């Protein structure tokens, strides 16, 4: 049997834009709408035309720039709102008006101050008015999930009789629980059998209890054939149901839903990033489907499993939503398997002994850093490869820095088992360390060049120090990386000093280790 087709109504540009601080310019709306078209959503709710002249222009821009999906505008059951929607949607190739009116007791009494009869009449009158200009009319009884079921049924029947072609059931305040919401959808279909057939039955869920996706999915299982959602789940308060979660759940659990959408899955990540960038609302790292960590594995056991067979710890292939693949994050929980794989990916094939040594250094680094990036590993390797015989070994280092006096370094070095210590002041902490080393080694060296750069990202990034020194007529370099830049500076300097001490320094080349 064919899968049942679920229509995707995207309201990122209307309910999503109602997220605090998410206002979009007409140009930004247009750009997002074009991505929604590439994503192949069925309907784009482009805004609320009555809210401003600028909003009307923005919706006109979207209508001109996007031709495939239906473009929709929201309107209260007020004539001027419907007229504003007519104006805003004038250029749309396919257009829909979305009329809404609150139906729950609390909204009727406190917000509208109207009785049931008046509310029914208002809806009927305005849907009929809209029908003069629009064939495609969606009606939403706002706060439907908190409306008395009998009155909701009466309202839905009235709306259909007046000309509504889609009935949308909003869980406006995110109050519903999946079982109860599903029951409501089944009741509506049982009493009004055209719903979900000749008249589209939509649901619009908010996330106040974190149940927006669950409620939408239960509604689909119960017979709804349109879901309303936003990219990244942005929207009023805790947001709307998230498009990517609903679409991927329907796709991943076809066995359960027997349904499909027309969404192009490989455009999901692009849509998520664009919306986040344009609205300035970051996506939480652990957000399902589009969060930075959604396909990242750090635990050694998981990494090992994913490397053996991706599906052991992943239910979705990240490539199908537009990512390049899963990510094995190297950190303190990572094991040898993942580390070795990463080295291979970076182009290195180490001999077992080298591999063991580098892995140990990686573990030490991972204890200092939250995440070990590829650049960190390259720096570790470079460090390892640049090893020279150690005439002088750093035994102890302490630096005293205060605002009212010059920095002072205490350095202890070992040579042939004997320890030597010196204290020196300098222009800066690094200079103080270098002077103390000079005092001990009694080597006359001239620091020709010093460079410091961050080799990876984050505040705990590795600092890479490069030095060039001249001594005994020879110019040598030293390089070291460490999360502590003073330590890296000293290590780089010690490497250069040791090069000067050793007669022939044979540096293994990177290419020796690169995979061909
Ligand atoms: O949440 C809601 O009830 C709405 C309506 C306008 C559909 O956004
Ligand atoms: Zn809403």
Short mmCIF file of C-alpha atoms and ligand atoms in Angstrom, two decimals:
data_model
loop_
_atom_site.label_atom_id
_atom_site.label_comp_id
_atom_site.label_asym_id
_atom_site.label_seq_id
_atom_site.Cartn_x
_atom_site.Cartn_y
_atom_site.Cartn_z
CA UNK A 1 0.00 0.00 0.00
CA UNK A 2 1.21 3.51 -0.83
CA UNK A 3 2.33 5.70 2.03
CA UNK A 4 -0.16 8.38 3.02
CA UNK A 5 1.04 11.82 1.97
CA UNK A 6 1.45 14.36 4.79
CA UNK A 7 1.48 18.02 3.75
CA UNK A 8 4.12 20.19 5.35
CA UNK A 9 3.00 23.73 6.22
CA UNK A 10 6.00 25.78 7.23
CA UNK A 11 5.35 28.76 9.48
CA UNK A 12 8.96 29.79 10.18
CA UNK A 13 8.28 33.17 8.57
CA UNK A 14 5.12 33.80 10.63
CA UNK A 15 4.96 31.91 13.97
CA UNK A 16 8.73 31.38 13.88
CA UNK A 17 9.30 35.08 13.37
CA UNK A 18 7.21 35.66 16.50
CA UNK A 19 10.14 34.31 18.56
CA UNK A 20 11.48 37.15 20.69
CA UNK A 21 14.16 39.00 18.74
CA UNK A 22 13.73 37.01 15.54
CA UNK A 23 12.40 39.82 13.30
CA UNK A 24 13.40 39.36 9.68
CA UNK A 25 13.84 41.96 6.97
CA UNK A 26 11.89 41.46 3.70
CA UNK A 27 15.14 40.39 2.02
CA UNK A 28 15.86 37.82 4.73
CA UNK A 29 12.31 36.48 4.49
CA UNK A 30 12.77 36.04 0.77
CA UNK A 31 16.05 34.20 1.19
CA UNK A 32 14.57 31.81 3.76
CA UNK A 33 11.49 31.31 1.55
CA UNK A 34 13.73 30.31 -1.35
CA UNK A 35 15.41 27.70 0.84
CA UNK A 36 11.98 26.46 1.98
CA UNK A 37 11.11 26.07 -1.69
CA UNK A 38 14.28 24.01 -2.22
CA UNK A 39 13.28 22.00 0.83
CA UNK A 40 10.04 21.38 -1.05
CA UNK A 41 7.55 22.26 1.69
CA UNK A 42 3.94 22.38 0.51
CA UNK A 43 2.89 25.68 2.09
CA UNK A 44 4.89 28.68 3.29
CA UNK A 45 3.10 30.89 5.79
CA UNK A 46 4.96 34.07 4.92
CA UNK A 47 3.61 36.39 7.60
CA UNK A 48 0.74 38.27 9.18
CA UNK A 49 -0.16 40.96 6.61
CA UNK A 50 -2.26 43.13 8.96
CA UNK A 51 0.71 43.65 11.27
CA UNK A 52 2.41 46.33 9.13
CA UNK A 53 2.91 47.78 5.67
CA UNK A 54 6.42 46.35 5.67
CA UNK A 55 5.00 42.89 6.33
CA UNK A 56 2.70 43.22 3.31
CA UNK A 57 5.70 44.18 1.15
CA UNK A 58 7.73 41.26 2.54
CA UNK A 59 4.95 38.79 1.69
CA UNK A 60 4.66 40.32 -1.77
CA UNK A 61 8.41 39.80 -2.18
CA UNK A 62 8.13 36.15 -1.13
CA UNK A 63 5.15 35.71 -3.50
CA UNK A 64 7.18 37.06 -6.41
CA UNK A 65 10.34 35.11 -5.62
CA UNK A 66 8.88 31.73 -4.77
CA UNK A 67 6.50 30.04 -7.19
CA UNK A 68 6.23 26.38 -6.26
CA UNK A 69 4.79 26.19 -2.75
CA UNK A 70 1.46 27.75 -1.78
CA UNK A 71 2.04 31.13 -0.11
CA UNK A 72 -0.15 31.78 2.89
CA UNK A 73 -1.00 34.87 4.94
CA UNK A 74 -2.54 34.90 8.42
CA UNK A 75 -5.65 36.96 9.23
CA UNK A 76 -7.88 37.42 12.26
CA UNK A 77 -11.62 37.14 11.66
CA UNK A 78 -11.64 40.84 10.83
CA UNK A 79 -12.44 42.33 7.41
CA UNK A 80 -9.41 44.62 7.35
CA UNK A 81 -7.11 41.65 8.08
CA UNK A 82 -8.61 39.74 5.17
CA UNK A 83 -8.17 42.79 2.93
CA UNK A 84 -4.52 43.10 4.02
CA UNK A 85 -4.00 39.43 3.13
CA UNK A 86 -5.57 40.02 -0.31
CA UNK A 87 -3.07 42.80 -0.90
CA UNK A 88 -0.10 40.84 0.44
CA UNK A 89 -0.88 37.73 -1.60
CA UNK A 90 -1.75 39.59 -4.81
CA UNK A 91 1.31 38.27 -6.68
CA UNK A 92 1.32 34.71 -5.38
CA UNK A 93 0.98 31.99 -8.00
CA UNK A 94 -0.84 29.78 -5.50
CA UNK A 95 -2.23 31.49 -2.42
CA UNK A 96 -4.02 30.63 0.79
CA UNK A 97 -5.58 32.74 3.51
CA UNK A 98 -5.36 31.46 7.07
CA UNK A 99 -8.20 32.84 9.20
CA UNK A 100 -8.13 32.20 12.93
CA UNK A 101 -10.47 32.86 15.83
CA UNK A 102 -10.17 31.74 19.44
CA UNK A 103 -12.69 29.17 20.62
CA UNK A 104 -11.71 28.04 24.13
CA UNK A 105 -13.75 29.23 27.09
CA UNK A 106 -10.89 31.22 28.61
CA UNK A 107 -10.22 33.03 25.32
CA UNK A 108 -13.92 33.64 24.65
CA UNK A 109 -14.51 35.09 28.12
CA UNK A 110 -11.37 37.10 28.74
CA UNK A 111 -9.94 37.92 25.34
CA UNK A 112 -12.92 38.17 23.02
CA UNK A 113 -15.62 38.79 25.65
CA UNK A 114 -18.08 36.98 23.43
CA UNK A 115 -20.47 34.09 23.82
CA UNK A 116 -20.35 30.87 21.79
CA UNK A 117 -23.03 32.03 19.34
CA UNK A 118 -21.23 35.28 18.59
CA UNK A 119 -17.93 33.47 18.02
CA UNK A 120 -19.59 31.02 15.62
CA UNK A 121 -21.21 33.89 13.72
CA UNK A 122 -17.96 35.84 13.51
CA UNK A 123 -16.12 32.86 12.04
CA UNK A 124 -18.89 32.11 9.55
CA UNK A 125 -19.18 35.73 8.38
CA UNK A 126 -15.45 36.21 7.83
CA UNK A 127 -14.82 32.87 6.15
CA UNK A 128 -17.65 33.74 3.77
CA UNK A 129 -16.10 37.15 3.18
CA UNK A 130 -12.69 35.59 2.51
CA UNK A 131 -14.33 33.09 0.14
CA UNK A 132 -15.12 35.97 -2.23
CA UNK A 133 -11.40 36.36 -2.90
CA UNK A 134 -9.76 33.03 -2.02
CA UNK A 135 -10.48 29.45 -3.07
CA UNK A 136 -7.99 28.06 -0.58
CA UNK A 137 -9.05 28.94 2.97
CA UNK A 138 -7.57 27.55 6.15
CA UNK A 139 -9.43 28.08 9.39
CA UNK A 140 -7.93 27.67 12.88
CA UNK A 141 -10.02 27.56 16.05
CA UNK A 142 -7.31 29.05 18.25
CA UNK A 143 -6.66 27.17 21.52
CA UNK A 144 -8.57 24.22 20.07
CA UNK A 145 -7.02 21.70 22.48
CA UNK A 146 -8.54 23.59 25.44
CA UNK A 147 -11.92 24.11 23.74
CA UNK A 148 -14.97 22.10 24.84
CA UNK A 149 -15.05 19.23 22.27
CA UNK A 150 -18.75 19.75 21.42
CA UNK A 151 -18.20 23.43 20.71
CA UNK A 152 -15.07 22.67 18.71
CA UNK A 153 -17.06 20.23 16.54
CA UNK A 154 -19.75 22.86 15.99
CA UNK A 155 -17.15 25.45 15.05
CA UNK A 156 -15.38 23.11 12.61
CA UNK A 157 -18.68 22.20 10.91
CA UNK A 158 -19.57 25.89 10.63
CA UNK A 159 -16.18 26.74 9.13
CA UNK A 160 -16.42 23.97 6.52
CA UNK A 161 -19.96 24.98 5.60
CA UNK A 162 -18.77 28.60 5.18
CA UNK A 163 -16.04 27.53 2.76
CA UNK A 164 -12.91 26.48 4.69
CA UNK A 165 -10.86 23.94 2.74
CA UNK A 166 -8.35 23.20 5.53
CA UNK A 167 -9.16 22.91 9.22
CA UNK A 168 -6.19 23.42 11.50
CA UNK A 169 -6.32 22.25 15.13
CA UNK A 170 -3.87 24.31 17.16
CA UNK A 171 -2.49 23.31 20.53
CA UNK A 172 -1.87 27.02 20.99
CA UNK A 173 -0.36 26.89 24.47
CA UNK A 174 1.33 23.48 24.22
CA UNK A 175 -1.04 22.00 26.82
CA UNK A 176 -1.97 18.73 25.13
CA UNK A 177 -0.54 15.30 25.89
CA UNK A 178 -0.07 12.95 22.89
CA UNK A 179 -2.74 10.36 23.76
CA UNK A 180 -5.34 13.02 24.45
CA UNK A 181 -4.45 15.04 21.35
CA UNK A 182 -4.65 11.91 19.19
CA UNK A 183 -8.06 11.14 20.70
CA UNK A 184 -9.28 14.64 19.79
CA UNK A 185 -8.14 14.20 16.18
CA UNK A 186 -9.89 10.81 15.94
CA UNK A 187 -13.08 12.30 17.42
CA UNK A 188 -13.07 15.10 14.82
CA UNK A 189 -12.61 12.62 11.96
CA UNK A 190 -15.25 10.27 13.32
CA UNK A 191 -17.85 13.04 13.62
CA UNK A 192 -16.87 15.01 10.50
CA UNK A 193 -15.69 12.36 8.01
CA UNK A 194 -14.61 14.83 5.28
CA UNK A 195 -11.68 15.78 7.53
CA UNK A 196 -8.40 14.36 6.35
CA UNK A 197 -10.02 13.70 2.97
CA UNK A 198 -11.84 16.46 1.02
CA UNK A 199 -11.01 18.92 3.76
CA UNK A 200 -7.39 18.87 4.87
CA UNK A 201 -6.95 18.27 8.60
CA UNK A 202 -3.94 20.09 9.99
CA UNK A 203 -2.35 20.30 13.42
CA UNK A 204 -0.28 23.14 14.84
CA UNK A 205 1.50 22.27 18.08
CA UNK A 206 3.47 24.44 20.47
CA UNK A 207 6.26 23.18 22.66
CA UNK A 208 5.50 24.52 26.14
CA UNK A 209 5.73 21.02 27.63
CA UNK A 210 8.32 19.84 25.11
CA UNK A 211 5.64 17.75 23.37
CA UNK A 212 5.10 19.61 20.10
CA UNK A 213 6.71 16.94 17.93
CA UNK A 214 5.15 14.06 19.86
CA UNK A 215 1.67 15.65 19.62
CA UNK A 216 2.07 16.32 15.88
CA UNK A 217 3.16 12.73 15.26
CA UNK A 218 0.32 11.29 17.29
CA UNK A 219 -2.06 13.46 15.25
CA UNK A 220 -0.58 12.04 12.04
CA UNK A 221 -1.11 8.51 13.38
CA UNK A 222 -4.69 9.50 14.19
CA UNK A 223 -5.50 10.79 10.70
CA UNK A 224 -4.24 14.38 10.35
CA UNK A 225 -2.79 15.00 6.88
CA UNK A 226 -1.05 18.36 7.37
CA UNK A 227 1.54 19.31 9.97
CA UNK A 228 2.46 22.89 10.81
CA UNK A 229 5.99 23.46 11.92
CA UNK A 230 9.04 25.69 11.85
CA UNK A 231 12.70 25.17 11.05
CA UNK A 232 14.68 24.53 14.25
CA UNK A 233 11.36 24.61 16.13
CA UNK A 234 11.52 28.38 16.60
CA UNK A 235 8.33 30.20 17.54
CA UNK A 236 6.33 31.86 20.30
CA UNK A 237 7.62 31.08 23.81
CA UNK A 238 9.07 27.53 23.79
CA UNK A 239 8.54 27.39 20.04
CA UNK A 240 6.58 25.38 17.51
CA UNK A 241 6.89 21.78 16.43
CA UNK A 242 10.16 21.39 14.59
CA UNK A 243 9.96 20.58 10.88
CA UNK A 244 13.11 18.50 10.82
CA UNK A 245 12.02 16.37 13.78
CA UNK A 246 8.56 15.61 12.37
CA UNK A 247 9.80 14.94 8.85
CA UNK A 248 12.66 12.70 9.98
CA UNK A 249 10.46 10.78 12.42
CA UNK A 250 7.94 10.08 9.65
CA UNK A 251 10.76 9.04 7.32
CA UNK A 252 12.68 6.96 9.87
CA UNK A 253 9.61 5.17 11.26
CA UNK A 254 7.70 4.50 8.06
CA UNK A 255 6.94 1.11 9.55
CA UNK A 256 4.85 2.87 12.18
CA UNK A 257 3.39 5.85 10.32
CA UNK A 258 2.90 4.42 6.84
CA UNK A 259 3.26 8.03 5.72
CA UNK A 260 5.62 10.29 3.79
CA UNK A 261 6.23 13.96 3.08
CA UNK A 262 7.58 15.61 -0.05
CA UNK A 263 10.42 17.29 1.86
CA UNK A 264 13.88 17.02 0.27
CA UNK A 265 15.74 15.68 3.25
CA UNK A 266 19.18 16.71 2.02
CA UNK A 267 18.17 20.41 2.26
CA UNK A 268 17.38 20.20 5.98
CA UNK A 269 20.78 21.18 7.37
CA UNK A 270 21.09 24.13 4.98
CA UNK A 271 17.64 25.35 5.99
CA UNK A 272 18.49 25.01 9.67
CA UNK A 273 21.74 26.95 9.36
CA UNK A 274 20.19 29.68 7.24
CA UNK A 275 17.32 30.23 9.69
CA UNK A 276 19.66 30.25 12.66
CA UNK A 277 21.95 32.75 10.96
CA UNK A 278 19.16 35.07 9.79
CA UNK A 279 17.18 35.06 13.03
CA UNK A 280 20.25 35.11 15.27
CA UNK A 281 18.75 32.21 17.26
CA UNK A 282 21.43 29.55 17.81
CA UNK A 283 20.54 25.88 17.61
CA UNK A 284 21.17 24.08 20.90
CA UNK A 285 24.01 21.56 20.43
CA UNK A 286 21.90 18.57 21.46
CA UNK A 287 18.91 19.56 19.27
CA UNK A 288 17.55 16.49 17.49
CA UNK A 289 18.54 16.22 13.81
CA UNK A 290 20.21 19.63 13.38
CA UNK A 291 22.12 20.17 16.63
CA UNK A 292 25.92 20.20 16.40
CA UNK A 293 26.07 17.02 18.49
CA UNK A 294 23.23 15.13 16.79
CA UNK A 295 25.68 12.93 14.88
CA UNK A 296 28.75 13.31 17.10
CA UNK A 297 30.09 10.45 19.17
CA UNK A 298 32.64 10.83 21.92
CA UNK A 299 32.41 7.70 24.06
CA UNK A 300 35.08 5.19 23.08
CA UNK A 301 32.55 2.33 23.03
CA UNK A 302 30.21 4.28 20.72
CA UNK A 303 33.04 5.36 18.43
CA UNK A 304 34.22 1.80 18.15
CA UNK A 305 30.66 0.68 17.37
CA UNK A 306 30.08 3.38 14.73
CA UNK A 307 33.39 2.55 13.06
CA UNK A 308 32.38 -1.10 12.86
CA UNK A 309 28.83 -0.36 11.71
CA UNK A 310 27.34 3.14 11.71
CA UNK A 311 23.84 1.92 12.55
CA UNK A 312 24.96 0.58 15.94
CA UNK A 313 24.58 4.09 17.35
CA UNK A 314 22.91 6.09 14.54
CA UNK A 315 19.32 5.77 13.35
CA UNK A 316 19.68 8.34 10.57
CA UNK A 317 22.41 8.57 7.96
CA UNK A 318 23.74 12.12 8.45
CA UNK A 319 24.47 12.33 4.72
CA UNK A 320 20.77 12.08 3.92
CA UNK A 321 20.05 15.41 5.66
CA UNK A 322 22.96 17.20 4.00
CA UNK A 323 25.84 16.60 6.41
CA UNK A 324 29.15 15.17 5.27
CA UNK A 325 28.98 12.28 7.74
CA UNK A 326 29.04 11.36 11.39
CA UNK A 327 31.58 12.97 13.61
CA UNK A 328 33.79 11.16 16.01
CA UNK A 329 34.74 13.82 18.50
CA UNK A 330 38.12 13.11 19.97
CA UNK A 331 38.22 13.76 23.68
CA UNK A 332 39.16 12.08 26.90
CA UNK A 333 36.58 9.33 26.38
CA UNK A 334 37.94 8.32 22.99
CA UNK A 335 39.81 5.08 22.49
CA UNK A 336 42.59 3.81 20.23
CA UNK A 337 40.26 2.75 17.42
CA UNK A 338 38.85 6.23 16.85
CA UNK A 339 42.26 7.87 17.27
CA UNK A 340 43.85 5.54 14.74
CA UNK A 341 41.01 6.13 12.26
CA UNK A 342 41.39 9.90 12.60
CA UNK A 343 45.13 9.65 11.97
CA UNK A 344 44.38 7.60 8.85
CA UNK A 345 41.85 10.19 7.70
CA UNK A 346 44.44 12.91 8.20
CA UNK A 347 46.89 10.91 6.09
CA UNK A 348 49.14 9.33 8.71
CA UNK A 349 49.95 5.69 9.11
CA UNK A 350 52.12 5.30 12.19
CA UNK A 351 54.18 2.32 13.15
CA UNK A 352 52.71 0.59 16.25
CA UNK A 353 55.35 2.06 18.59
CA UNK A 354 54.88 5.62 17.23
CA UNK A 355 51.15 5.17 17.37
CA UNK A 356 51.29 4.12 21.04
CA UNK A 357 53.50 7.09 21.94
CA UNK A 358 51.26 9.55 20.09
CA UNK A 359 48.13 8.02 21.61
CA UNK A 360 49.55 8.50 25.11
CA UNK A 361 50.30 12.16 24.34
CA UNK A 362 46.82 12.55 22.88
CA UNK A 363 45.31 11.22 26.14
CA UNK A 364 47.33 13.71 28.18
CA UNK A 365 46.15 16.51 25.91
CA UNK A 366 42.54 15.26 26.00
CA UNK A 367 42.60 15.57 29.79
CA UNK A 368 43.45 19.25 29.39
CA UNK A 369 41.10 20.06 26.52
CA UNK A 370 37.37 19.58 26.05
CA UNK A 371 37.80 18.53 22.45
CA UNK A 372 40.88 17.55 20.49
CA UNK A 373 40.71 18.91 16.94
CA UNK A 374 42.53 17.72 13.83
CA UNK A 375 44.89 20.69 14.09
CA UNK A 376 45.80 19.60 17.64
CA UNK A 377 46.67 16.14 16.38
CA UNK A 378 48.79 17.54 13.56
CA UNK A 379 50.62 19.68 16.10
CA UNK A 380 51.17 16.65 18.34
CA UNK A 381 52.60 14.70 15.42
CA UNK A 382 54.81 17.53 14.32
CA UNK A 383 56.02 17.83 17.89
CA UNK A 384 56.72 14.11 18.07
CA UNK A 385 58.51 14.09 14.73
CA UNK A 386 60.69 17.04 15.61
CA UNK A 387 62.19 15.23 18.60
CA UNK A 388 65.94 15.70 18.95
CA UNK A 389 68.30 14.06 21.45
CA UNK A 390 67.71 15.79 24.76
CA UNK A 391 70.96 17.07 26.21
CA UNK A 392 69.04 19.40 28.49
CA UNK A 393 65.74 18.24 29.97
CA UNK A 394 63.24 20.58 31.56
CA UNK A 395 62.67 19.45 35.14
CA UNK A 396 60.74 22.33 36.70
CA UNK A 397 59.30 25.67 35.63
CA UNK A 398 57.59 28.39 37.65
CA UNK A 399 56.78 31.91 36.56
CA UNK A 400 55.85 34.72 38.85
CA UNK A 401 53.82 37.49 37.24
CA UNK A 402 52.65 40.61 39.06
CA UNK A 403 51.46 44.01 37.83
CA UNK A 404 54.04 45.97 39.89
CA UNK A 405 57.29 44.19 38.97
CA UNK A 406 59.02 42.40 36.15
CA UNK A 407 58.10 38.73 35.65
CA UNK A 408 60.44 36.25 37.28
CA UNK A 409 61.06 32.70 36.12
CA UNK A 410 62.51 29.80 38.08
CA UNK A 411 63.80 27.08 35.78
CA UNK A 412 65.39 23.77 36.66
CA UNK A 413 67.08 21.67 33.98
CA UNK A 414 68.65 18.24 34.08
CA UNK A 415 71.77 17.15 32.24
CA UNK A 416 73.18 13.65 32.59
CA UNK A 417 71.14 13.18 35.77
CA UNK A 418 72.41 16.37 37.44
CA UNK A 419 70.03 19.23 38.23
CA UNK A 420 70.74 22.92 37.64
CA UNK A 421 68.48 25.77 38.70
CA UNK A 422 68.38 29.48 37.86
CA UNK A 423 66.14 32.44 38.49
CA UNK A 424 65.86 35.33 36.05
CA UNK A 425 63.76 38.39 35.44
CA UNK A 426 62.68 39.44 31.96
CA UNK A 427 60.62 41.84 29.88
CA UNK A 428 57.86 39.28 29.85
CA UNK A 429 57.32 35.78 31.25
CA UNK A 430 58.76 34.12 28.14
CA UNK A 431 61.81 36.39 28.15
CA UNK A 432 62.35 35.59 31.87
CA UNK A 433 62.25 31.84 31.14
CA UNK A 434 64.65 32.14 28.22
CA UNK A 435 67.10 34.18 30.35
CA UNK A 436 66.98 31.55 33.13
CA UNK A 437 67.70 28.80 30.57
CA UNK A 438 70.62 30.80 29.20
CA UNK A 439 72.02 31.22 32.73
CA UNK A 440 71.98 27.45 33.23
CA UNK A 441 73.20 26.30 29.83
CA UNK A 442 75.72 29.15 29.53
CA UNK A 443 75.01 29.07 25.82
CA UNK A 444 75.16 32.36 23.97
CA UNK A 445 72.10 32.29 21.76
CA UNK A 446 70.33 35.00 19.86
CA UNK A 447 66.55 34.71 19.51
CA UNK A 448 65.95 35.68 15.89
CA UNK A 449 62.28 34.90 15.61
CA UNK A 450 59.39 34.01 17.85
CA UNK A 451 55.87 33.22 16.70
CA UNK A 452 52.78 32.14 18.54
CA UNK A 453 49.53 30.98 17.02
CA UNK A 454 46.45 29.10 18.11
CA UNK A 455 46.35 25.79 16.30
CA UNK A 456 42.81 24.88 17.15
CA UNK A 457 39.57 26.45 18.23
CA UNK A 458 38.10 27.40 21.58
CA UNK A 459 39.47 29.00 24.71
CA UNK A 460 41.33 25.81 25.51
CA UNK A 461 43.05 25.82 22.09
CA UNK A 462 46.59 24.59 21.69
CA UNK A 463 49.14 27.37 21.31
CA UNK A 464 51.88 26.62 18.86
CA UNK A 465 55.20 28.39 19.35
CA UNK A 466 57.94 28.54 16.76
CA UNK A 467 61.40 29.96 17.52
CA UNK A 468 64.48 30.57 15.43
CA UNK A 469 67.75 30.96 17.33
CA UNK A 470 71.32 31.62 16.33
CA UNK A 471 74.10 30.04 18.36
CA UNK A 472 77.64 28.88 17.70
CA UNK A 473 77.32 30.01 14.10
CA UNK A 474 74.29 27.83 13.45
CA UNK A 475 70.68 28.84 13.01
CA UNK A 476 68.15 26.30 14.27
CA UNK A 477 64.44 26.25 14.86
CA UNK A 478 62.30 24.89 17.63
CA UNK A 479 58.59 24.20 17.70
CA UNK A 480 56.16 23.05 20.35
CA UNK A 481 52.47 23.07 21.10
CA UNK A 482 50.72 23.16 24.43
CA UNK A 483 47.55 24.55 25.93
CA UNK A 484 49.85 26.65 28.16
CA UNK A 485 51.66 29.11 25.90
CA UNK A 486 54.55 29.69 28.34
CA UNK A 487 55.14 25.95 28.51
CA UNK A 488 54.99 25.79 24.68
CA UNK A 489 57.47 28.69 24.47
CA UNK A 490 59.91 26.95 26.81
CA UNK A 491 59.54 23.59 25.04
CA UNK A 492 60.20 25.20 21.65
CA UNK A 493 63.26 27.00 23.02
CA UNK A 494 64.58 23.82 24.68
CA UNK A 495 64.18 21.99 21.39
CA UNK A 496 66.27 24.63 19.63
CA UNK A 497 68.92 24.57 22.40
CA UNK A 498 69.12 20.77 22.19
CA UNK A 499 69.50 20.99 18.42
CA UNK A 500 72.45 23.28 18.95
CA UNK A 501 73.91 20.78 21.42
CA UNK A 502 73.53 17.79 19.12
CA UNK A 503 75.97 17.48 16.25
CA UNK A 504 73.67 16.02 13.66
CA UNK A 505 69.96 16.44 13.99
CA UNK A 506 68.06 14.09 11.78
CA UNK A 507 64.51 15.19 11.46
CA UNK A 508 62.09 12.55 10.27
CA UNK A 509 60.02 13.99 7.53
CA UNK A 510 56.25 14.06 7.58
CA UNK A 511 56.17 12.41 4.21
CA UNK A 512 57.73 9.35 5.80
CA UNK A 513 54.50 8.90 7.66
CA UNK A 514 51.99 10.13 5.12
CA UNK A 515 49.87 7.54 3.46
CA UNK A 516 50.39 7.33 -0.23
O1 LIG B 1 -0.71 28.87 17.94
C1 LIG B 1 -1.73 29.23 17.34
O2 LIG B 1 -2.87 29.00 17.76
C2 LIG B 1 -1.54 29.96 16.10
C3 LIG B 1 -2.76 30.19 15.28
C4 LIG B 1 -2.73 31.49 14.59
C5 LIG B 1 -2.91 29.04 14.33
O3 LIG B 1 -0.43 30.28 15.75
ZN1 LIG B 2 1.11 29.13 16.81
#
